[in-house]
Tab-separated table of C-alpha atoms in Angstrom:
chain	number	residue	atom	x	y	z
E	1	MET	CA	120.730	134.787	-55.210
E	2	GLN	CA	120.632	134.701	-50.645
E	3	THR	CA	120.078	132.666	-48.780
E	4	PRO	CA	119.820	128.476	-49.072
E	5	GLY	CA	116.352	127.768	-49.771
E	6	ASN	CA	113.548	127.571	-52.637
E	7	ASP	CA	113.349	130.283	-53.174
E	8	ARG	CA	116.449	131.306	-53.445
E	9	ARG	CA	118.333	128.505	-55.163
E	10	PHE	CA	119.401	128.658	-58.630
E	11	GLY	CA	121.171	124.970	-59.905
E	12	GLU	CA	123.120	124.734	-62.120
E	13	ASP	CA	119.989	123.582	-64.294
E	14	ILE	CA	117.773	127.095	-64.044
E	15	ALA	CA	121.698	129.338	-64.026
E	16	THR	CA	122.050	128.272	-67.022
E	17	LEU	CA	118.410	129.183	-68.602
E	18	TYR	CA	119.074	132.066	-66.686
E	19	GLN	CA	121.371	133.395	-69.051
E	20	ARG	CA	120.835	132.589	-71.996
E	21	LEU	CA	116.752	132.945	-72.498
E	22	LEU	CA	115.754	135.393	-68.873
E	23	VAL	CA	118.346	137.854	-69.234
E	24	PRO	CA	118.439	139.286	-72.106
E	25	MET	CA	114.456	138.948	-72.142
E	26	ILE	CA	113.434	141.063	-68.802
E	27	PHE	CA	117.583	141.811	-67.320
E	28	ALA	CA	119.822	143.822	-70.095
E	29	PRO	CA	118.052	146.873	-70.127
E	30	TYR	CA	118.031	147.180	-66.351
E	31	ALA	CA	121.473	146.911	-66.996
E	32	VAL	CA	122.059	149.668	-69.473
E	33	ASP	CA	120.085	151.584	-67.398
E	34	LEU	CA	122.154	151.094	-64.186
E	35	ALA	CA	125.286	151.313	-65.507
E	36	GLY	CA	124.549	154.083	-67.623
E	37	ARG	CA	123.362	155.462	-63.917
E	38	LEU	CA	126.980	154.562	-62.380
E	39	ALA	CA	129.491	155.845	-65.081
E	40	SER	CA	128.038	159.280	-64.092
E	41	LEU	CA	129.636	159.379	-60.775
E	42	PRO	CA	133.347	160.021	-60.028
E	43	VAL	CA	134.066	156.506	-58.267
E	44	ALA	CA	137.204	154.757	-58.114
E	45	SER	CA	135.662	151.004	-56.420
E	46	VAL	CA	133.054	149.567	-56.660
E	47	LEU	CA	130.540	146.899	-55.149
E	48	GLU	CA	127.804	144.277	-56.937
E	49	LEU	CA	125.371	142.533	-54.967
E	50	ALA	CA	123.514	139.581	-56.424
E	51	ALA	CA	125.330	139.662	-59.231
E	52	GLY	CA	124.160	136.177	-60.632
E	53	THR	CA	125.043	135.799	-64.276
E	54	GLY	CA	126.584	138.937	-64.505
E	55	VAL	CA	124.703	140.839	-66.518
E	56	VAL	CA	125.115	144.075	-64.795
E	57	THR	CA	128.766	143.089	-64.090
E	58	ARG	CA	128.991	143.421	-68.214
E	59	GLU	CA	127.578	146.187	-69.178
E	60	LEU	CA	129.927	148.239	-65.683
E	61	ALA	CA	133.606	146.732	-68.178
E	62	LEU	CA	131.846	148.484	-70.692
E	63	ARG	CA	130.386	152.101	-69.221
E	64	LEU	CA	133.469	152.654	-66.488
E	65	ALA	CA	136.625	153.623	-66.627
E	66	PRO	CA	139.762	151.102	-67.497
E	67	GLU	CA	141.045	152.318	-63.165
E	68	VAL	CA	138.062	152.150	-62.123
E	69	GLN	CA	137.882	148.889	-59.522
E	70	LEU	CA	135.064	147.093	-60.250
E	71	VAL	CA	134.574	143.195	-57.380
E	72	ALA	CA	131.129	141.941	-58.123
E	73	THR	CA	129.444	139.092	-55.741
E	74	ASP	CA	127.012	137.221	-55.278
E	75	LEU	CA	126.044	133.807	-52.471
E	76	ASN	CA	125.177	131.701	-55.198
E	77	GLU	CA	128.945	130.269	-57.150
E	78	THR	CA	126.964	128.423	-59.755
E	79	MET	CA	125.480	131.745	-61.141
E	80	LEU	CA	129.413	133.237	-60.747
E	81	ALA	CA	130.451	130.090	-62.632
E	82	VAL	CA	128.307	131.391	-65.677
E	83	ALA	CA	128.788	134.774	-65.671
E	84	ARG	CA	132.582	133.810	-65.447
E	85	LYS	CA	132.732	132.050	-68.131
E	86	GLN	CA	131.383	134.731	-70.650
E	87	GLY	CA	133.207	137.094	-69.438
E	88	THR	CA	134.505	140.944	-69.189
E	89	SER	CA	135.442	143.730	-71.485
E	90	ARG	CA	137.965	144.219	-68.921
E	91	PRO	CA	139.176	142.318	-65.938
E	92	VAL	CA	136.484	141.763	-62.958
E	93	ALA	CA	137.276	140.589	-59.285
E	94	TRP	CA	134.711	138.010	-58.776
E	95	ARG	CA	134.162	136.554	-55.121
E	96	GLN	CA	131.914	134.762	-53.450
E	97	ALA	CA	129.864	137.155	-50.696
E	98	ASP	CA	126.577	136.621	-48.607
E	99	ALA	CA	125.062	140.713	-48.998
E	100	MET	CA	123.400	140.064	-44.978
E	101	THR	CA	127.794	139.839	-43.984
E	102	LEU	CA	130.198	141.039	-46.507
E	103	PRO	CA	133.859	140.202	-46.567
E	104	PHE	CA	135.153	143.739	-46.937
E	105	GLY	CA	136.767	146.710	-45.073
E	106	ASP	CA	134.380	149.484	-43.507
E	107	ALA	CA	134.485	152.853	-45.799
E	108	ALA	CA	135.865	150.453	-48.446
E	109	PHE	CA	134.057	151.087	-52.103
E	110	ASP	CA	132.577	154.706	-53.496
E	111	ALA	CA	129.275	153.289	-54.869
E	112	VAL	CA	127.306	149.925	-54.302
E	113	VAL	CA	124.826	148.997	-57.213
E	114	CYS	CA	122.575	145.168	-57.167
E	115	GLN	CA	119.957	145.004	-59.708
E	116	PHE	CA	117.121	142.556	-58.835
E	117	GLY	CA	118.499	140.819	-55.827
E	118	ALA	CA	117.147	143.306	-52.478
E	119	MET	CA	113.930	141.140	-52.780
E	120	PHE	CA	116.170	137.833	-52.127
E	121	PHE	CA	118.166	139.472	-49.273
E	122	PRO	CA	115.875	137.628	-46.218
E	123	ASP	CA	116.699	140.777	-43.974
E	124	ARG	CA	116.647	143.751	-46.374
E	125	ALA	CA	117.441	146.400	-43.852
E	126	HIS	CA	119.971	144.880	-42.616
E	127	ALA	CA	121.983	144.466	-46.209
E	128	PHE	CA	120.956	147.471	-46.193
E	129	ALA	CA	123.101	148.178	-42.759
E	130	GLU	CA	125.937	146.130	-44.618
E	131	ALA	CA	125.604	148.244	-47.837
E	132	ARG	CA	126.455	151.323	-45.302
E	133	ARG	CA	128.731	150.065	-44.390
E	134	VAL	CA	131.408	149.426	-47.016
E	135	LEU	CA	130.386	152.614	-48.827
E	136	ARG	CA	132.719	155.414	-48.289
E	137	PRO	CA	130.973	159.147	-47.130
E	138	GLY	CA	129.531	160.482	-49.264
E	139	GLY	CA	129.361	156.988	-51.809
E	140	THR	CA	125.394	155.972	-53.640
E	141	LEU	CA	123.901	153.137	-53.402
E	142	LEU	CA	121.854	152.024	-56.564
E	143	PHE	CA	120.384	149.206	-56.943
E	144	ASN	CA	116.655	148.611	-58.530
E	145	VAL	CA	113.279	145.930	-57.756
E	146	TRP	CA	110.618	144.868	-59.853
E	147	ASP	CA	107.552	146.793	-59.415
E	148	ARG	CA	104.329	144.468	-58.574
E	149	ILE	CA	103.437	141.367	-60.916
E	150	GLU	CA	100.688	142.941	-62.343
E	151	THR	CA	102.396	145.150	-64.027
E	152	ASN	CA	104.617	142.106	-65.868
E	153	ASP	CA	103.172	141.087	-68.246
E	154	PHE	CA	105.330	138.101	-69.293
E	155	ALA	CA	104.768	137.112	-64.980
E	156	TRP	CA	101.741	137.531	-64.572
E	157	VAL	CA	99.977	135.484	-67.386
E	158	ILE	CA	102.436	132.633	-66.617
E	159	GLN	CA	102.095	132.511	-62.571
E	160	GLU	CA	97.892	132.606	-63.620
E	161	ALA	CA	98.944	129.227	-65.529
E	162	VAL	CA	101.107	127.291	-63.072
E	163	ALA	CA	99.064	128.097	-60.608
E	164	GLY	CA	95.684	126.822	-62.239
E	165	VAL	CA	97.872	122.744	-63.083
E	166	PHE	CA	97.714	123.318	-58.986
E	167	PRO	CA	95.029	124.973	-58.031
E	168	ASP	CA	94.703	123.516	-54.685
E	169	ASP	CA	98.793	124.446	-53.799
E	170	PRO	CA	99.309	127.153	-56.586
E	171	PRO	CA	103.241	127.885	-56.333
E	172	ARG	CA	103.218	131.479	-55.915
E	173	PHE	CA	106.896	132.342	-56.059
E	174	LEU	CA	107.306	134.924	-58.866
E	175	GLN	CA	104.564	137.201	-56.597
E	176	ARG	CA	105.891	136.705	-53.417
E	177	LEU	CA	109.907	137.351	-53.643
E	178	PRO	CA	110.572	138.784	-57.768
E	179	HIS	CA	107.545	141.491	-57.701
E	180	GLY	CA	107.066	140.970	-53.500
E	181	TYR	CA	109.349	144.650	-52.894
E	182	PHE	CA	107.702	146.737	-55.145
E	183	SER	CA	106.600	149.410	-51.948
E	184	ALA	CA	108.871	152.712	-51.808
E	185	SER	CA	107.440	152.674	-48.679
E	186	ALA	CA	108.042	149.912	-47.107
E	187	ILE	CA	112.033	150.020	-49.186
E	188	ALA	CA	112.750	153.990	-47.677
E	189	ARG	CA	111.788	152.360	-44.389
E	190	ASP	CA	113.990	150.255	-44.266
E	191	LEU	CA	116.840	152.345	-45.793
E	192	ALA	CA	115.948	154.507	-42.757
E	193	GLU	CA	116.339	151.303	-40.101
E	194	ALA	CA	119.708	150.521	-42.004
E	195	GLY	CA	121.122	153.681	-41.316
E	196	PHE	CA	120.818	156.010	-44.196
E	197	ALA	CA	119.395	159.975	-44.141
E	198	GLY	CA	117.436	161.628	-46.240
E	199	THR	CA	114.765	160.453	-48.840
E	200	PRO	CA	115.885	157.353	-51.186
E	201	ALA	CA	115.100	158.798	-55.556
E	202	ILE	CA	112.940	155.840	-56.489
E	203	GLU	CA	111.442	156.452	-60.022
E	204	THR	CA	110.069	153.521	-61.770
E	205	LEU	CA	110.761	152.755	-65.193
E	206	THR	CA	108.913	150.620	-67.881
E	207	ALA	CA	110.526	148.820	-70.578
E	208	GLN	CA	109.658	146.412	-73.251
E	209	SER	CA	110.317	142.651	-72.699
E	210	LEU	CA	110.716	140.887	-76.041
E	211	GLY	CA	110.494	136.649	-76.612
E	212	GLU	CA	111.296	135.132	-79.997
E	213	THR	CA	108.337	132.129	-78.790
E	214	PRO	CA	105.284	132.224	-76.487
E	215	THR	CA	107.865	128.504	-75.525
E	216	ILE	CA	110.739	130.050	-74.586
E	217	VAL	CA	109.645	133.182	-71.948
E	218	ALA	CA	107.960	130.024	-70.413
E	219	LEU	CA	110.430	127.768	-70.450
E	220	ALA	CA	112.285	130.540	-68.658
E	221	TYR	CA	110.086	131.510	-66.443
E	222	CYS	CA	109.168	127.693	-65.370
E	223	GLN	CA	112.563	126.468	-65.136
E	224	GLY	CA	115.165	129.284	-65.900
E	225	THR	CA	114.451	130.113	-62.475
E	226	PRO	CA	112.981	129.588	-58.500
E	227	LEU	CA	109.077	128.945	-60.130
E	228	ARG	CA	111.155	125.941	-61.321
E	229	ASN	CA	111.568	124.396	-57.609
E	230	GLU	CA	108.489	125.043	-56.926
E	231	ILE	CA	106.538	122.844	-59.592
E	232	VAL	CA	108.939	119.935	-58.787
E	233	ALA	CA	108.413	120.073	-55.066
E	234	ARG	CA	105.088	119.238	-56.082
E	235	ASP	CA	105.928	116.906	-58.601
E	236	ALA	CA	107.955	115.800	-60.545
E	237	LYS	CA	107.241	114.356	-63.188
E	238	ARG	CA	104.440	118.221	-63.960
E	239	LEU	CA	106.979	119.760	-64.781
E	240	GLU	CA	107.000	120.076	-68.642
E	241	GLU	CA	103.152	120.196	-68.201
E	242	ALA	CA	102.872	123.413	-66.015
E	243	THR	CA	105.579	125.191	-69.472
E	244	ASP	CA	102.774	124.090	-72.328
E	245	ALA	CA	99.783	125.509	-70.233
E	246	ALA	CA	102.068	128.479	-69.386
E	247	THR	CA	102.839	128.871	-73.150
E	248	ALA	CA	99.427	128.320	-74.165
E	249	ALA	CA	99.114	131.409	-72.291
E	250	MET	CA	101.516	133.080	-73.232
E	251	THR	CA	100.050	132.305	-77.233
E	252	ALA	CA	96.341	133.120	-75.745
E	253	ARG	CA	97.296	136.407	-74.571
E	254	PHE	CA	100.378	137.190	-76.759
E	255	GLY	CA	99.937	135.629	-80.195
E	256	THR	CA	102.641	132.141	-81.454
E	257	GLY	CA	105.694	135.508	-81.746
E	258	PRO	CA	108.102	137.521	-81.446
E	259	VAL	CA	105.987	138.407	-77.924
E	260	THR	CA	106.008	141.379	-76.519
E	261	GLY	CA	105.077	142.954	-73.024
E	262	ARG	CA	105.842	145.099	-70.576
E	263	ILE	CA	108.224	144.526	-67.890
E	264	GLN	CA	108.338	147.138	-64.878
E	265	ALA	CA	110.698	147.876	-62.010
E	266	LEU	CA	112.034	150.546	-59.600
E	267	VAL	CA	115.267	152.103	-59.938
E	268	VAL	CA	116.309	153.377	-55.839
E	269	ARG	CA	118.931	155.719	-55.142
E	270	ILE	CA	120.484	156.926	-51.861
E	271	ALA	CA	123.957	158.588	-51.069
E	272	ARG	CA	125.636	157.443	-47.489
């Protein structure tokens, strides 16, 4: 979602599985939440950062008034291609863009929104400063980040299972990045460094993740996220073995399916 590299590289194979499996499993509930929060604000223009395959974009297109300008961006063109293919209920301006150097003028938007993207920014304070720059005075930055991995059942079980396949060099992508930016004090510090005044409103939001079967959940995480890149980097021939280990761990913990687990995130809001 930001800067190239194994941790942030979403190839076509990952992007397709991400949209088909992970979006309904863990991202959709939080997309509905963010869109609802933003729909309650008086906005005429909205910029979305790290839009991925467009789960929030589609909710915003439904919830915001037709006259509200909606621009959805992501660094990864492959993810945007999947988003465009999914379509939206009304026109959206899709644009490849880096959150670190936004190609928009100062004070161009009433709100900037980002779902589960801030964790991937290589310099979060700088990215927040860019968001602040393109916000109009009084505008809103609204984003969410995953809470610590131990509070997210599927991710925790799968990470530990895959680590068991590579005990000498366990892949830790899930803990390091998606679940690595959960400190409220760190978030507040980065926002202050970016130039935002005041204290951000930070809310912990718990939901339920539903998977059809343990196999589908394991496939989603092991092959539909950059965890796949970490596994392949260690031994490409063991991708299926790692996925099978994750399936077995999911079955042992949650049963044969459908499977339900806790997901937990922080929702952050601050005014410019």
